[in-house]
CSV table of C-alpha atoms in Angstrom, one decimal:
chain,number,residue,atom,x,y,z
K,247,UNK,CA,-74.8,-58.7,47.7
K,248,UNK,CA,-75.7,-62.4,47.7
K,249,UNK,CA,-76.3,-63.8,51.2
K,250,UNK,CA,-73.8,-66.5,50.2
K,251,UNK,CA,-71.1,-64.2,49.2
K,252,UNK,CA,-68.0,-64.4,51.3
K,253,UNK,CA,-66.8,-61.4,53.3
K,254,UNK,CA,-63.1,-60.6,52.5
K,255,UNK,CA,-60.9,-61.4,55.4
K,256,UNK,CA,-59.2,-58.4,57.0
K,257,UNK,CA,-55.5,-58.4,56.2
K,258,UNK,CA,-53.5,-57.6,59.3
K,259,UNK,CA,-51.5,-54.4,59.0
K,260,UNK,CA,-47.7,-55.1,59.1
K,261,UNK,CA,-45.2,-52.5,59.9
K,262,UNK,CA,-43.0,-51.4,57.0
K,263,UNK,CA,-40.0,-51.1,59.2
K,264,UNK,CA,-39.3,-53.1,62.3
K,265,UNK,CA,-36.2,-51.3,63.6
K,266,UNK,CA,-36.2,-47.5,64.2
K,267,UNK,CA,-34.1,-44.8,65.8
K,268,UNK,CA,-34.9,-41.8,67.9
K,269,UNK,CA,-32.6,-38.9,68.3
K,270,UNK,CA,-30.9,-40.3,71.4
K,271,UNK,CA,-30.3,-43.8,69.9
K,272,UNK,CA,-29.1,-42.3,66.6
K,273,UNK,CA,-26.5,-40.3,68.5
K,274,UNK,CA,-24.9,-43.5,69.9
K,275,UNK,CA,-25.5,-45.7,66.8
K,276,UNK,CA,-28.2,-47.9,68.2
K,277,UNK,CA,-31.3,-49.2,66.5
K,278,UNK,CA,-34.4,-50.1,68.5
K,279,UNK,CA,-37.2,-52.6,68.4
K,280,UNK,CA,-40.2,-51.7,70.6
K,281,UNK,CA,-43.6,-53.0,71.8
K,282,UNK,CA,-46.4,-51.4,73.8
K,283,UNK,CA,-45.6,-51.0,77.4
K,284,UNK,CA,-47.1,-53.3,80.0
K,285,UNK,CA,-50.8,-54.2,79.6
K,286,UNK,CA,-53.3,-52.8,77.3
K,287,UNK,CA,-56.0,-53.4,74.7
K,288,UNK,CA,-55.9,-53.5,71.0
K,289,UNK,CA,-58.6,-51.5,69.0
K,290,UNK,CA,-60.5,-54.8,68.5
K,291,UNK,CA,-60.8,-55.4,72.2
K,292,UNK,CA,-58.1,-58.1,72.6
K,293,UNK,CA,-55.9,-57.5,75.6
K,294,UNK,CA,-52.2,-58.1,76.0
K,295,UNK,CA,-49.4,-57.9,78.6
K,296,UNK,CA,-45.9,-57.4,77.3
K,297,UNK,CA,-44.4,-57.0,80.8
K,298,UNK,CA,-45.7,-60.0,82.9
K,299,UNK,CA,-43.1,-59.5,85.6
K,300,UNK,CA,-43.6,-55.7,86.0
K,301,UNK,CA,-43.9,-54.5,89.6
K,302,UNK,CA,-43.9,-50.9,90.8
K,303,UNK,CA,-42.2,-49.9,87.5
K,304,UNK,CA,-45.6,-49.9,85.8
K,305,UNK,CA,-46.8,-47.0,88.0
K,306,UNK,CA,-44.0,-44.7,86.8
K,307,UNK,CA,-43.2,-46.2,83.4
K,308,UNK,CA,-41.8,-43.5,81.0
K,309,UNK,CA,-43.2,-45.6,78.1
K,310,UNK,CA,-46.7,-44.9,79.3
K,311,UNK,CA,-46.3,-41.2,79.1
K,312,UNK,CA,-45.6,-38.4,76.6
K,313,UNK,CA,-44.9,-39.3,73.0
K,314,UNK,CA,-45.6,-43.0,73.6
K,315,UNK,CA,-49.2,-42.2,74.0
K,316,UNK,CA,-49.5,-40.3,70.7
K,317,UNK,CA,-52.0,-42.2,68.4
K,318,UNK,CA,-49.5,-42.7,65.6
K,319,UNK,CA,-46.8,-44.0,68.0
K,320,UNK,CA,-49.2,-46.2,69.8
K,321,UNK,CA,-50.6,-47.6,66.6
K,322,UNK,CA,-47.0,-48.5,65.4
K,323,UNK,CA,-46.3,-50.3,68.7
K,324,UNK,CA,-49.6,-52.2,68.4
K,325,UNK,CA,-48.7,-53.2,64.8
K,326,UNK,CA,-45.4,-54.6,66.0
K,327,UNK,CA,-47.0,-56.6,68.8
K,328,UNK,CA,-49.8,-57.9,66.6
K,329,UNK,CA,-47.2,-59.1,64.1
K,330,UNK,CA,-45.5,-61.1,66.8
K,331,UNK,CA,-48.7,-62.5,68.3
K,332,UNK,CA,-50.4,-63.4,65.0
K,333,UNK,CA,-47.4,-64.7,63.0
K,334,UNK,CA,-44.3,-65.3,65.1
K,335,UNK,CA,-42.5,-67.2,62.4
K,336,UNK,CA,-43.3,-64.6,59.8
K,337,UNK,CA,-42.2,-61.8,62.2
K,338,UNK,CA,-38.9,-63.7,62.8
K,339,UNK,CA,-38.3,-64.1,59.1
K,340,UNK,CA,-39.0,-60.4,58.5
K,341,UNK,CA,-36.6,-59.4,61.3
K,342,UNK,CA,-33.9,-61.6,59.8
K,343,UNK,CA,-34.4,-60.0,56.4
K,344,UNK,CA,-34.2,-56.5,57.8
K,345,UNK,CA,-31.2,-57.2,59.9
K,346,UNK,CA,-29.5,-58.7,56.9
K,347,UNK,CA,-29.3,-55.3,55.2
K,348,UNK,CA,-25.8,-53.7,54.9
K,349,UNK,CA,-26.7,-50.8,57.2
K,350,UNK,CA,-27.1,-53.0,60.2
K,351,UNK,CA,-23.7,-54.6,60.0
K,352,UNK,CA,-21.6,-53.7,62.9
K,353,UNK,CA,-24.4,-51.8,64.6
K,354,UNK,CA,-26.1,-52.2,68.0
K,355,UNK,CA,-29.7,-53.2,68.4
K,356,UNK,CA,-31.6,-52.5,71.6
K,357,UNK,CA,-34.4,-55.0,72.0
K,358,UNK,CA,-37.3,-53.1,73.6
K,359,UNK,CA,-37.3,-49.5,74.8
K,360,UNK,CA,-40.7,-50.6,76.1
K,361,UNK,CA,-42.1,-54.1,76.6
K,362,UNK,CA,-40.2,-57.2,77.6
K,363,UNK,CA,-39.7,-60.9,76.7
K,364,UNK,CA,-43.2,-61.8,77.5
K,365,UNK,CA,-43.1,-65.5,76.6
K,366,UNK,CA,-40.7,-68.4,76.1
K,367,UNK,CA,-41.6,-68.7,72.4
K,368,UNK,CA,-40.9,-65.0,71.8
K,369,UNK,CA,-37.6,-65.1,73.7
K,370,UNK,CA,-36.5,-68.2,71.8
K,371,UNK,CA,-37.3,-66.5,68.5
K,372,UNK,CA,-35.1,-63.6,69.5
K,373,UNK,CA,-32.2,-66.0,70.4
K,374,UNK,CA,-32.4,-67.6,67.0
K,375,UNK,CA,-32.4,-64.1,65.3
K,376,UNK,CA,-29.4,-63.0,67.4
K,377,UNK,CA,-27.4,-66.1,66.6
K,378,UNK,CA,-28.2,-65.8,62.9
K,379,UNK,CA,-27.0,-62.2,62.7
K,380,UNK,CA,-23.5,-62.2,64.5
K,381,UNK,CA,-22.5,-59.1,62.6
K,382,UNK,CA,-24.9,-57.1,64.9
K,383,UNK,CA,-24.7,-56.7,68.7
K,384,UNK,CA,-27.9,-56.9,70.6
K,385,UNK,CA,-28.7,-55.8,74.2
K,386,UNK,CA,-31.7,-55.5,76.4
K,387,UNK,CA,-33.0,-54.6,79.9
K,388,UNK,CA,-35.3,-57.2,81.3
K,389,UNK,CA,-37.3,-58.2,84.4
K,390,UNK,CA,-37.8,-61.7,83.2
K,391,UNK,CA,-35.2,-63.2,85.6
K,392,UNK,CA,-36.5,-66.8,85.7
K,393,UNK,CA,-37.1,-66.9,81.9
K,394,UNK,CA,-33.5,-65.7,81.2
K,395,UNK,CA,-32.1,-68.0,83.9
K,396,UNK,CA,-33.6,-71.0,82.1
K,397,UNK,CA,-33.3,-70.0,78.4
K,398,UNK,CA,-30.4,-67.5,78.1
K,399,UNK,CA,-27.9,-67.8,81.0
K,400,UNK,CA,-26.9,-71.5,80.3
K,401,UNK,CA,-25.7,-70.7,76.7
K,402,UNK,CA,-26.0,-67.0,75.8
K,403,UNK,CA,-25.2,-65.9,72.2
K,404,UNK,CA,-21.8,-64.1,72.1
K,405,UNK,CA,-23.4,-61.0,70.6
K,406,UNK,CA,-26.1,-60.6,73.2
K,407,UNK,CA,-25.7,-58.5,76.4
K,408,UNK,CA,-28.4,-57.9,79.0
K,409,UNK,CA,-29.0,-56.2,82.3
K,410,UNK,CA,-31.6,-57.1,84.8
K,411,UNK,CA,-33.7,-54.1,86.0
K,412,UNK,CA,-35.2,-53.7,89.4
K,413,UNK,CA,-38.8,-52.8,90.0
K,414,UNK,CA,-40.3,-56.1,89.1
K,415,UNK,CA,-42.0,-59.1,90.8
K,416,UNK,CA,-38.8,-61.2,90.5
K,417,UNK,CA,-36.5,-58.7,92.2
K,418,UNK,CA,-35.8,-61.2,95.0
K,419,UNK,CA,-34.1,-63.5,92.6
K,420,UNK,CA,-31.4,-61.0,91.7
K,421,UNK,CA,-28.0,-61.0,93.3
K,422,UNK,CA,-26.2,-57.7,93.1
K,423,UNK,CA,-23.0,-59.4,94.0
K,424,UNK,CA,-23.2,-61.5,90.8
K,425,UNK,CA,-25.8,-60.1,88.3
K,426,UNK,CA,-25.5,-57.1,86.1
K,427,UNK,CA,-28.4,-55.0,87.5
K,428,UNK,CA,-29.9,-51.6,86.9
K,429,UNK,CA,-31.9,-49.5,89.4
K,430,UNK,CA,-33.7,-46.2,88.9
K,431,UNK,CA,-32.5,-43.6,91.4
K,432,UNK,CA,-34.1,-40.2,92.1
K,433,UNK,CA,-31.1,-38.3,90.6
K,434,UNK,CA,-27.4,-38.5,89.7
K,435,UNK,CA,-26.3,-37.5,93.2
K,436,UNK,CA,-28.1,-40.5,94.7
K,437,UNK,CA,-26.5,-42.8,92.2
K,438,UNK,CA,-23.0,-41.6,93.1
K,439,UNK,CA,-23.8,-41.8,96.8
K,440,UNK,CA,-24.8,-45.4,96.5
K,441,UNK,CA,-21.6,-46.3,94.7
K,442,UNK,CA,-23.4,-47.2,91.5
K,443,UNK,CA,-22.5,-46.0,88.0
K,444,UNK,CA,-24.8,-43.8,85.8
K,445,UNK,CA,-25.6,-44.7,82.3
K,446,UNK,CA,-26.9,-41.2,81.5
K,447,UNK,CA,-24.0,-40.4,79.1
K,448,UNK,CA,-24.9,-43.4,76.9
K,449,UNK,CA,-27.5,-46.2,77.1
K,450,UNK,CA,-24.7,-48.6,76.1
K,451,UNK,CA,-23.1,-48.2,79.5
K,452,UNK,CA,-25.9,-50.3,80.9
K,453,UNK,CA,-24.2,-53.3,79.3
K,454,UNK,CA,-20.6,-52.1,78.7
K,455,UNK,CA,-20.0,-50.1,81.9
K,456,UNK,CA,-19.6,-51.3,85.6
K,457,UNK,CA,-22.0,-54.0,86.7
K,458,UNK,CA,-24.1,-51.9,89.1
K,459,UNK,CA,-26.0,-49.5,86.7
K,460,UNK,CA,-27.8,-46.4,88.0
K,461,UNK,CA,-30.5,-44.7,85.9
K,462,UNK,CA,-31.6,-41.2,86.9
K,463,UNK,CA,-35.4,-41.0,87.1
K,464,UNK,CA,-37.3,-39.2,84.4
K,465,UNK,CA,-38.2,-35.7,85.6
K,466,UNK,CA,-41.9,-36.1,85.2
K,467,UNK,CA,-43.4,-34.3,88.2
K,468,UNK,CA,-46.1,-36.8,89.2
K,469,UNK,CA,-43.6,-39.7,88.7
K,470,UNK,CA,-41.1,-38.0,91.0
K,471,UNK,CA,-43.8,-37.5,93.6
K,472,UNK,CA,-44.6,-41.2,93.6
K,473,UNK,CA,-41.0,-42.2,93.8
K,474,UNK,CA,-40.6,-40.2,97.1
K,475,UNK,CA,-36.8,-40.3,97.1
K,476,UNK,CA,-36.7,-44.1,96.8
K,477,UNK,CA,-35.0,-46.3,94.2
K,478,UNK,CA,-37.1,-48.8,92.3
K,479,UNK,CA,-35.4,-51.6,94.2
K,480,UNK,CA,-36.3,-50.2,97.6
K,481,UNK,CA,-39.8,-49.3,96.6
K,482,UNK,CA,-40.4,-52.8,95.3
K,483,UNK,CA,-39.0,-54.3,98.5
K,484,UNK,CA,-41.5,-52.2,100.5
K,485,UNK,CA,-44.4,-53.4,98.4
K,486,UNK,CA,-43.2,-57.0,98.6
K,487,UNK,CA,-42.8,-56.8,102.4
K,488,UNK,CA,-46.3,-55.4,102.8
K,489,UNK,CA,-47.8,-58.1,100.7
K,490,UNK,CA,-46.0,-60.7,102.7
K,491,UNK,CA,-47.3,-59.2,105.9
K,492,UNK,CA,-50.8,-59.2,104.5
K,493,UNK,CA,-50.5,-62.9,103.6
K,494,UNK,CA,-49.4,-63.6,107.1
K,495,UNK,CA,-52.3,-61.8,108.6
K,496,UNK,CA,-54.7,-63.5,106.3
K,497,UNK,CA,-53.2,-66.9,107.1
K,498,UNK,CA,-53.5,-66.3,110.8
K,499,UNK,CA,-57.2,-65.3,110.4
K,500,UNK,CA,-58.1,-68.1,108.0
K,501,UNK,CA,-55.8,-71.1,108.7
K,502,UNK,CA,-56.3,-74.0,106.3
K,503,UNK,CA,-58.0,-77.0,108.1
K,504,UNK,CA,-57.3,-75.4,111.4
K,505,UNK,CA,-53.5,-75.4,110.9
K,506,UNK,CA,-51.5,-72.3,110.6
K,507,UNK,CA,-48.8,-72.9,108.0
K,508,UNK,CA,-45.4,-71.2,108.4
K,509,UNK,CA,-44.8,-68.4,105.9
K,510,UNK,CA,-41.9,-69.2,103.6
K,511,UNK,CA,-38.8,-67.2,104.4
K,512,UNK,CA,-36.2,-65.8,102.0
K,513,UNK,CA,-34.3,-69.1,102.5
K,514,UNK,CA,-35.5,-72.2,100.8
K,515,UNK,CA,-35.7,-75.6,102.4
K,516,UNK,CA,-32.3,-76.5,101.0
K,517,UNK,CA,-30.7,-73.5,102.8
K,518,UNK,CA,-30.3,-71.5,99.6
K,519,UNK,CA,-31.5,-68.0,98.9
K,520,UNK,CA,-33.8,-67.6,95.9
K,521,UNK,CA,-31.0,-66.0,93.9
K,522,UNK,CA,-28.6,-68.9,94.8
K,523,UNK,CA,-31.2,-71.5,93.9
K,524,UNK,CA,-31.7,-69.8,90.5
K,525,UNK,CA,-28.0,-70.0,89.8
K,526,UNK,CA,-27.6,-73.5,91.2
K,527,UNK,CA,-25.0,-72.7,93.9
K,528,UNK,CA,-24.9,-72.7,97.7
K,529,UNK,CA,-25.7,-69.5,99.5
């Protein structure tokens, strides 16, 4: 081959279908869009993080276990994400075309059974898609509290429902007296004892049932061991409290310019809690 001959560019592999169904989702008439869970690396070495606000959930994530780790499944999820990252407008158009098919009219679409709304641009693309396909109803779990507070809550599409899930780095911004929230519990009995409401009978109960959503933990032995009878909310609170204590100890040991600065409390300078400040109301 001539040294001046050009090397053909690699054509990215695009998924043939964007929306799929597993047995559980098919039983309740839901289609699903999915990404790889949390952080990882593509075969070419490029890294990604689809769950930037993941907290303790990443340590017991069902989407990092079992069938999700099978090579064919993982490759499919990688293809989905590469499409979004490499060609967001092309992915958006492909999703609009697929959702325009007759079989999706009047159906439910769950956005992510793994992964999350990892950037403003990606979330805004979904909002355009949702508004352009009012004949379908979309729903999602998310830990992106701040992102939703700024981009979704002020003017949500009528056909989009969501639930905030505990176990992330933004848990402190959630208000269980106001927000629709989901927490993972050790079992059904602990959900009932807390006065929450299980979505085990149908995933759609996460957005159609009572506002406090209980999810029984997956019965994966080493995950159950790590949970140690806690909920995701309580486990994350323990981690957050320990990190705050570590910061206080570090600040006492290494004060800036000889001055020890007070540690910010749960209250802001305006007298508002983080959740109240997010929603623009007095505590």
